[in-house]
PDB file of C-alpha atoms in Angstrom:
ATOM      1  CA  UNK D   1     100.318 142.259  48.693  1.00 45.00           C
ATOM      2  CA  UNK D   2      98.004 144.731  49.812  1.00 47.00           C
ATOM      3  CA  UNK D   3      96.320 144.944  53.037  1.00 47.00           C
ATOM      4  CA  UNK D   4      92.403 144.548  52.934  1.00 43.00           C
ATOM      5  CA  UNK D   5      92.436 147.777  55.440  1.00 46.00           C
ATOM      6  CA  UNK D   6      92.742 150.032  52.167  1.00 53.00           C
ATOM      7  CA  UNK D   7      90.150 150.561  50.030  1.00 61.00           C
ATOM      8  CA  UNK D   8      89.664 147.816  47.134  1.00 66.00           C
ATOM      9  CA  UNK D   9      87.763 150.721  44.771  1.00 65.00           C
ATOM     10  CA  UNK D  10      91.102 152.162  42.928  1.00 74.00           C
ATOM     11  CA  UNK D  11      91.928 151.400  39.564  1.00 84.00           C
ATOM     12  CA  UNK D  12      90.816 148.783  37.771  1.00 90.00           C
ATOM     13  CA  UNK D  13      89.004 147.568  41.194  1.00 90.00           C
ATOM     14  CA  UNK D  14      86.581 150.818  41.002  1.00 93.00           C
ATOM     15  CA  UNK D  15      85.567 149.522  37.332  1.00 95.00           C
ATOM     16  CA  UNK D  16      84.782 146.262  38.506  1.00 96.00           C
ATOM     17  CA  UNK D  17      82.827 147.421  41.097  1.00 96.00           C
ATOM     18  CA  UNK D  18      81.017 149.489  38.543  1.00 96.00           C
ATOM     19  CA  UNK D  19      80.303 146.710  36.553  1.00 97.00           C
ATOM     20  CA  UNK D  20      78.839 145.079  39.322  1.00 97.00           C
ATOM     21  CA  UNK D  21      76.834 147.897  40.643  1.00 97.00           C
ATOM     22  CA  UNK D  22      74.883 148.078  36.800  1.00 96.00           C
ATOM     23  CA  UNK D  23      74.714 144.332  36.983  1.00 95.00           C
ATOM     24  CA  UNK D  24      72.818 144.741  40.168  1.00 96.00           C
ATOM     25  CA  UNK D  25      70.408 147.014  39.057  1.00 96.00           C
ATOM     26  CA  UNK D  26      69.899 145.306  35.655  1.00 94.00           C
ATOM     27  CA  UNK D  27      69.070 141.827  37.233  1.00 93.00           C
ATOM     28  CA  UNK D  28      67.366 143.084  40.145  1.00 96.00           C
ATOM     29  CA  UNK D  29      65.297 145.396  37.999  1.00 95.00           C
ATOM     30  CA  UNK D  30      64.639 143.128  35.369  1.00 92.00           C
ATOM     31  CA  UNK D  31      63.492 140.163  37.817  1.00 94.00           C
ATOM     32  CA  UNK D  32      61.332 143.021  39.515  1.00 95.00           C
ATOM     33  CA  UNK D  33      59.281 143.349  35.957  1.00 95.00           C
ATOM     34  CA  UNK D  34      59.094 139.728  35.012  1.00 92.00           C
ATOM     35  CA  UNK D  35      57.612 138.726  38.698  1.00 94.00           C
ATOM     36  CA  UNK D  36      55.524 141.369  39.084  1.00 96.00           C
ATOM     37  CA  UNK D  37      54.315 141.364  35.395  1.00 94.00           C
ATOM     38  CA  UNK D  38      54.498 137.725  34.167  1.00 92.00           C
ATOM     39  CA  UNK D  39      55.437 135.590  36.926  1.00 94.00           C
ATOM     40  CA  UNK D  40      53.663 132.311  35.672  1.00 93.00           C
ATOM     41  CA  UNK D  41      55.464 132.555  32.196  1.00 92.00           C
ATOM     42  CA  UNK D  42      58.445 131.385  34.176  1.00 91.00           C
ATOM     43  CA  UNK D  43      58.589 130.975  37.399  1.00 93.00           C
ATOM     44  CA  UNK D  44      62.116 129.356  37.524  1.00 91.00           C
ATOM     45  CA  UNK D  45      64.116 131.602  35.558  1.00 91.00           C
ATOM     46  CA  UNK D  46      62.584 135.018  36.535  1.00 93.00           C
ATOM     47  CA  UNK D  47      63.648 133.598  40.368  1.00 94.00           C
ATOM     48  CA  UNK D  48      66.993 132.945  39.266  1.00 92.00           C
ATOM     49  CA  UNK D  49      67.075 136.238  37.738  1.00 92.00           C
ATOM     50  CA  UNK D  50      66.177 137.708  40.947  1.00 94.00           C
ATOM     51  CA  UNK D  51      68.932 135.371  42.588  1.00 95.00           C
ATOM     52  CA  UNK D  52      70.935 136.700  40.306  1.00 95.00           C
ATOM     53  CA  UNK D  53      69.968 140.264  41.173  1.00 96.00           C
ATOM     54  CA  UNK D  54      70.768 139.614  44.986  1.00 97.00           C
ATOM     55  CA  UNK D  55      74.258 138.242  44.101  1.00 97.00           C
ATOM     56  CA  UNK D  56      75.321 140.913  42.002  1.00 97.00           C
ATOM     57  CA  UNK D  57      74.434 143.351  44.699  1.00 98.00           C
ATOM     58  CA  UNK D  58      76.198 141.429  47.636  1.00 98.00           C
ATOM     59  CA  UNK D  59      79.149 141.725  45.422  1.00 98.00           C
ATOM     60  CA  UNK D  60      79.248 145.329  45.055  1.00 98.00           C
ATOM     61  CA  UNK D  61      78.884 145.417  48.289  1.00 97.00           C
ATOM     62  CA  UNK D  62      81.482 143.192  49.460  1.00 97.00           C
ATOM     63  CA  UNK D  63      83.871 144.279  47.065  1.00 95.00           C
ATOM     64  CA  UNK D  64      83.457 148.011  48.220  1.00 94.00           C
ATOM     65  CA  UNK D  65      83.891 147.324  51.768  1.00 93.00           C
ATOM     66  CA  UNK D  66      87.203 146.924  53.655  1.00 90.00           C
ATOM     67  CA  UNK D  67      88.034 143.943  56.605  1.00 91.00           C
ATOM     68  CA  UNK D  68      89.104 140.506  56.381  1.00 93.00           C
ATOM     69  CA  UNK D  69      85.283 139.640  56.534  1.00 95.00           C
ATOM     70  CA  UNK D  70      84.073 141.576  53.297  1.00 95.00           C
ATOM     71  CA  UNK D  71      86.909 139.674  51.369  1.00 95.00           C
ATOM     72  CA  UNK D  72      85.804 136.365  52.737  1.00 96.00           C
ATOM     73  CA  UNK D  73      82.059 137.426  51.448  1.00 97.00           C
ATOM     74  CA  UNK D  74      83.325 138.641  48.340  1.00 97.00           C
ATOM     75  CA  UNK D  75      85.533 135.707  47.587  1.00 98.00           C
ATOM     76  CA  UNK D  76      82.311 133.385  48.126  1.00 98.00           C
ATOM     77  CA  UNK D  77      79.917 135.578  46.310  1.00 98.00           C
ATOM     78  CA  UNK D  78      81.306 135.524  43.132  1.00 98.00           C
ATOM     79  CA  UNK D  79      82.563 131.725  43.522  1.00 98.00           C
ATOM     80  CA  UNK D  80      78.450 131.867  43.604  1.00 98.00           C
ATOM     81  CA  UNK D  81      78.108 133.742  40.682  1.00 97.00           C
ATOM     82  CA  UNK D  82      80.330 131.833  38.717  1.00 98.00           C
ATOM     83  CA  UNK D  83      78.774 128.510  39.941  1.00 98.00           C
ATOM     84  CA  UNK D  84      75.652 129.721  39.212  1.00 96.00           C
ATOM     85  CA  UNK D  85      76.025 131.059  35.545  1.00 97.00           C
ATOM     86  CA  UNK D  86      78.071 128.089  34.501  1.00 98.00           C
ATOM     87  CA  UNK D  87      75.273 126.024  35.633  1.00 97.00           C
ATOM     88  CA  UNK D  88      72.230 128.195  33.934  1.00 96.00           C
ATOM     89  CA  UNK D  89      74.207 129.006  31.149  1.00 97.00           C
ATOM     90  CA  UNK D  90      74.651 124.723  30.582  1.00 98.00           C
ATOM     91  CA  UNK D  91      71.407 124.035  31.319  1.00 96.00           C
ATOM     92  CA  UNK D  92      69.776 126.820  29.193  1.00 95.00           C
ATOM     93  CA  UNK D  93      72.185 125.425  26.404  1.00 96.00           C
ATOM     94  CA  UNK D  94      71.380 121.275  27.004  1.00 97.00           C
ATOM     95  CA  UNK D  95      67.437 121.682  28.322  1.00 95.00           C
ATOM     96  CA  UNK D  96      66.313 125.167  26.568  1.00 92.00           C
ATOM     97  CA  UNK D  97      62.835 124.458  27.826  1.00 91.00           C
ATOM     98  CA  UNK D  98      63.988 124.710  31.607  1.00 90.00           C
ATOM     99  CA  UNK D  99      63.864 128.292  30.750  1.00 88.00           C
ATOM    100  CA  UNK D 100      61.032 129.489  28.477  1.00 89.00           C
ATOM    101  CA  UNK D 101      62.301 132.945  29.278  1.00 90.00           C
ATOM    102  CA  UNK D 102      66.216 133.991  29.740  1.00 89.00           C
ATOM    103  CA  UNK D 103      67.999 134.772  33.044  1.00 90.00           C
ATOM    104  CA  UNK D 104      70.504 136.726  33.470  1.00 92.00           C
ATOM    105  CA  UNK D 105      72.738 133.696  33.514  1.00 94.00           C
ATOM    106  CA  UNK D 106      70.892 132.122  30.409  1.00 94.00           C
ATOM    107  CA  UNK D 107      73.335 130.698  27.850  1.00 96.00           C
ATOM    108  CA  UNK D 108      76.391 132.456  30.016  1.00 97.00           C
ATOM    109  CA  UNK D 109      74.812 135.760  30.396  1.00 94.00           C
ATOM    110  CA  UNK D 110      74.467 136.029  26.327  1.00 95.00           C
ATOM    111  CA  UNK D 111      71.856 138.664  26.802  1.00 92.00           C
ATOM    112  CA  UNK D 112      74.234 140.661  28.932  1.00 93.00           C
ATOM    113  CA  UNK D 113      77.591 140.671  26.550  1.00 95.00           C
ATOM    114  CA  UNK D 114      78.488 137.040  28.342  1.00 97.00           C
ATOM    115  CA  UNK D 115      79.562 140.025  31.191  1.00 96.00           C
ATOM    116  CA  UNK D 116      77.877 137.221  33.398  1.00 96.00           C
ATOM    117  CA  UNK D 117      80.675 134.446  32.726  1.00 98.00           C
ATOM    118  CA  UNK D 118      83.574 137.076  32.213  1.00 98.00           C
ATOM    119  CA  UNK D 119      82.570 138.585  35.826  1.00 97.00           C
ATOM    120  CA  UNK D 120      83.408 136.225  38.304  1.00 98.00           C
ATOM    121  CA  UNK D 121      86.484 135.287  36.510  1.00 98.00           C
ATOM    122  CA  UNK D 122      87.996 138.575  36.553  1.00 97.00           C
ATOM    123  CA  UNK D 123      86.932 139.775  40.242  1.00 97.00           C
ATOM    124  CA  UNK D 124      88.437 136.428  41.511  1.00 97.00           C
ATOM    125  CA  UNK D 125      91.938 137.151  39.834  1.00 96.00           C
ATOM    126  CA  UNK D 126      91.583 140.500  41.086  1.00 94.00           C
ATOM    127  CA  UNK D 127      91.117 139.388  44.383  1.00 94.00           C
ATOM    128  CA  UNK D 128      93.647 137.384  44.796  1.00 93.00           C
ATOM    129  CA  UNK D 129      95.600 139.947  43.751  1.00 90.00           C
ATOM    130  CA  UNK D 130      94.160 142.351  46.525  1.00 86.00           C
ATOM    131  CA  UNK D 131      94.588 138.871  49.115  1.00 82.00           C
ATOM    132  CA  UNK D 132      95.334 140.027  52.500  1.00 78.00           C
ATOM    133  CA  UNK D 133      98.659 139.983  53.687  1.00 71.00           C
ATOM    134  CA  UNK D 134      99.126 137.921  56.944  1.00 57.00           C
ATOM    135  CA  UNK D 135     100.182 139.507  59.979  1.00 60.00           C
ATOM    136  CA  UNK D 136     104.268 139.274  60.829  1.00 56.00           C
ATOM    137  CA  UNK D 137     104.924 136.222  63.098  1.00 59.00           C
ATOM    138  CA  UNK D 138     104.125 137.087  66.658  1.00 61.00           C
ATOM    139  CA  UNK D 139     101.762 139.999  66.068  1.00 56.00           C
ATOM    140  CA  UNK D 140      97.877 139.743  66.708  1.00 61.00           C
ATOM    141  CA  UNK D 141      95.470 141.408  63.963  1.00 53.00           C
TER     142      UNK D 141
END
């Protein structure tokens, strides 16, 4: 198990990251245009695009970051994520006319590869992978 201490961006961790970092500016850019620009199309899904946007970028973050703490935030995070574009991606599939325009989430991120629904999954086997190790018996952290 590796310790939390080291840097997660290595290997296939660094392309994750990566992925994340372009998902970040994607959604956040994208939710930028549509709010600025067309806001009263669609309210709803341009704000859960720009949900989206701030998720995507507190991953990167978290994921880049060392400490018990960023893992915690990471771990949560992308449970988000994953809540999140199951949900949209559902709803955009049962009740199309919740969302006049797509989301990043919208029928499980089809707009973005399904990279939206594949995500999560993979950073949260990945993580576990990279779990902390706890501290010997008798020895504070």
């Amino acid at each position: 198990m590796a310790n939390t201490q080291s840097s997660r961006a290595v290997g296939f961790g660094r392309a994750l990251i990566a992925v994340y970092a372009v998902l970040a500016l994607a959604a956040t850019a994208r939710s930028f245009v549509q709010i600025v620009g067309k806001f009263d199309v669609a309210p709803v899904a341009y704000i859960l695009s720009g949900v989206a946007g701030v998720v995507y970028i507190l991953a990167t973050v978290a994921l880049l970051k060392k400490g018990d703490t960023w893992y915690r935030i990471a771990w949560i995070t992308i449970i988000f994520e994953l809540v999140g574009v199951l949900t949209v991606g559902t709803l955009s599939l049962v009740d199309p006319v919740l969302f006049p325009s797509d989301t990043v989430w919208s029928v499980y991120g089809r707009g973005y590869l399904f990279i939206p629904t594949v995500l999560p999954i993979l950073g949260m086997l990945w993580l576990y992978r990279r779990r902390p190790s706890a501290p010997p018996a008798g020895v504070r952290s």
